[in-house]
GROMACS .gro file of C-alpha atoms in nm:
model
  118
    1UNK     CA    1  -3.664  -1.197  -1.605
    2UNK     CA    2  -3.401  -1.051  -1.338
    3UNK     CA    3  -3.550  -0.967  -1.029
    4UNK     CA    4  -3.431  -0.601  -0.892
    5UNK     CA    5  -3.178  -0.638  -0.598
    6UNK     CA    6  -3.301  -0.613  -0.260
    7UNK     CA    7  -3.223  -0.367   0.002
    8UNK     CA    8  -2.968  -0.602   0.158
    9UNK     CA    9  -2.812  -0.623  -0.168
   10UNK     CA   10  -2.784  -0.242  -0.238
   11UNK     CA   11  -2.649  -0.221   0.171
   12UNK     CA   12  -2.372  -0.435   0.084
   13UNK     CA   13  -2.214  -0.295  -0.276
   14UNK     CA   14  -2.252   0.053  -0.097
   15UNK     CA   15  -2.084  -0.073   0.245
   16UNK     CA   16  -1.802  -0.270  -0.068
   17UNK     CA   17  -1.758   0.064  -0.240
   18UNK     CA   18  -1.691   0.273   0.066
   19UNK     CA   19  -1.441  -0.012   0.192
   20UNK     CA   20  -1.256  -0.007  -0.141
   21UNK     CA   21  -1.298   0.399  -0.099
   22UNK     CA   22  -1.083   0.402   0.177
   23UNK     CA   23  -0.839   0.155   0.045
   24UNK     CA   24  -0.742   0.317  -0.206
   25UNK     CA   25  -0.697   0.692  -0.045
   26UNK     CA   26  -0.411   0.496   0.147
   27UNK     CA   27  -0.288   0.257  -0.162
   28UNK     CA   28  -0.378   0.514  -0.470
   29UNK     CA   29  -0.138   0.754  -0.343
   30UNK     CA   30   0.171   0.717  -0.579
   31UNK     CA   31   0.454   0.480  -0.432
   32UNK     CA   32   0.297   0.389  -0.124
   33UNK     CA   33   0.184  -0.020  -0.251
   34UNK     CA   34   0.578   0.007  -0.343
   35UNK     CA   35   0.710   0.159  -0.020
   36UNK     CA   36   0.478  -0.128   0.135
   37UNK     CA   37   0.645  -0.402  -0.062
   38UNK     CA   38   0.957  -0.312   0.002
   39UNK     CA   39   0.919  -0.351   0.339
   40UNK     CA   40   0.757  -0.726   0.275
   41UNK     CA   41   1.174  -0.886   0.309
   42UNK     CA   42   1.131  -0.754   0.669
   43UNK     CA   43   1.244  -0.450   0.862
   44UNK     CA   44   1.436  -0.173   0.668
   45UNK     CA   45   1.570   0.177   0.724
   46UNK     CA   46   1.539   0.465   0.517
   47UNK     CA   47   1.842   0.549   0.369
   48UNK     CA   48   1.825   0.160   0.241
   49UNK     CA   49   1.440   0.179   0.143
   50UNK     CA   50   1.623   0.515  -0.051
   51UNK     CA   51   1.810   0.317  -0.251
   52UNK     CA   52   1.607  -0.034  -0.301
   53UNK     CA   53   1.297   0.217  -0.460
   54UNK     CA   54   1.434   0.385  -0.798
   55UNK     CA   55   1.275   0.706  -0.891
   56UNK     CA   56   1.108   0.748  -0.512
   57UNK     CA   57   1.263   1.115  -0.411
   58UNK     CA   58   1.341   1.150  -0.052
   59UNK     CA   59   1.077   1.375   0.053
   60UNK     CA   60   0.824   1.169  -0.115
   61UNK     CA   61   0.948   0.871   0.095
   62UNK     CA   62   0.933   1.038   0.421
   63UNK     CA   63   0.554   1.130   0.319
   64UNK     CA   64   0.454   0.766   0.238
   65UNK     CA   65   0.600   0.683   0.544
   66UNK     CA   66   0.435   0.887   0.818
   67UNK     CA   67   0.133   0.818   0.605
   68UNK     CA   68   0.134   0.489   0.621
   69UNK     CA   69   0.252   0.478   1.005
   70UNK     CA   70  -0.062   0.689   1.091
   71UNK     CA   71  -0.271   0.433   0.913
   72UNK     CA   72  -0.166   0.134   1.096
   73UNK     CA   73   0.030  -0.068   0.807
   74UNK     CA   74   0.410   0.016   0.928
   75UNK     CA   75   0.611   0.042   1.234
   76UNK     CA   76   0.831   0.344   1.284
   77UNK     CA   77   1.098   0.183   1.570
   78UNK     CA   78   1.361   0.423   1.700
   79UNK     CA   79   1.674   0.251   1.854
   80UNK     CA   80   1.871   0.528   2.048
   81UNK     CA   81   2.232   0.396   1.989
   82UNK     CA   82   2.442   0.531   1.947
   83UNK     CA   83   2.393   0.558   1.655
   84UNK     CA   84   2.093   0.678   1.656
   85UNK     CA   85   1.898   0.447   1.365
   86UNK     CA   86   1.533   0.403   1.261
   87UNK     CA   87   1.373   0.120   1.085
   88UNK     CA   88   1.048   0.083   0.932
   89UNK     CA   89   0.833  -0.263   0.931
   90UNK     CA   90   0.531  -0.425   0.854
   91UNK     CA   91   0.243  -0.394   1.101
   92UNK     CA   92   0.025  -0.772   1.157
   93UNK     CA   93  -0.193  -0.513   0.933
   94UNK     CA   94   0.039  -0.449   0.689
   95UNK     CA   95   0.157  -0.815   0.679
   96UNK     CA   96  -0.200  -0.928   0.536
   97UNK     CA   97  -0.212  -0.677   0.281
   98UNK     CA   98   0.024  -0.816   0.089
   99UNK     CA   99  -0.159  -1.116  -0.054
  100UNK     CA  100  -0.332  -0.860  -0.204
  101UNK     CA  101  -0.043  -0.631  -0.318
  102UNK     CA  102   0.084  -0.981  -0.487
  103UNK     CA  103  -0.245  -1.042  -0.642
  104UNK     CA  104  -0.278  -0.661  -0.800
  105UNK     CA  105   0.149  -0.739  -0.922
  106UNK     CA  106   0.039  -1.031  -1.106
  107UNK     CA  107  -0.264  -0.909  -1.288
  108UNK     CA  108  -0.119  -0.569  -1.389
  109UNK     CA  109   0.210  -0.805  -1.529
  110UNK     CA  110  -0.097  -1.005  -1.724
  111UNK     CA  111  -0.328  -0.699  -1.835
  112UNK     CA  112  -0.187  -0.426  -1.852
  113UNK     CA  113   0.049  -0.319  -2.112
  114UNK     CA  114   0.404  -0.299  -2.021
  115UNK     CA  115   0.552   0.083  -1.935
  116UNK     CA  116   0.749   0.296  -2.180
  117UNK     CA  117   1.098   0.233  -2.162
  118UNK     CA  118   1.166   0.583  -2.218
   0.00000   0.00000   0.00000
């Protein structure tokens, strides 16, 4: 017979769930894992993140960006010029996320079916 979990045990999976809550309010938002990986090569601007991330409209990228700044996983670096340019990079936070990002690639190429070409 299975004994009923303890306390401890019901403390944890909620303290899991609400961890894996706030993951994915960052990650679940469309194109933001993809934004992330392409900035996994190292340090990139925007008009090049533009064109390296098919379908991603400009607006959309500028969201996923700030977003992601605020949270911690990117670096917004302004270098005054001239030109003025900005780049984007991985934060040390950011940087050990993708494992993970890697991890989710690979079992979505195994599990899940493969998207409509159309």
């Amino acid at each position: 017979m299975r004994k009923a979990p303890s306390r401890h045990d019901i403390e944890q999976c909620e303290r899991s769930n609400v961890a894996l809550t706030r993951a994915f309010t960052v990650l679940g938002k469309r194109w933001s894992a993809v934004v992330l990986g392409g900035l996994s090569t190292g340090p990139a601007g925007f008009r090049e993140l533009s064109r390296a991330i098919e379908g991603l409209s400009d607006s959309v990228l500028s969201d996923r960006l700030s977003e992601l700044a605020k949270e911690g996983l990117i670096a917004r670096t302004v270098d005054e010029g001239p030109p003025v340019t900005v780049s984007y990079e991985l934060t040390a936070s950011g940087r050990a996320l993708m494992p993970a990002l890697e991890q989710i690639s690979r079992w979505a190429e195994e599990h899940l079916r493969p998207a409509d070409p159309c």
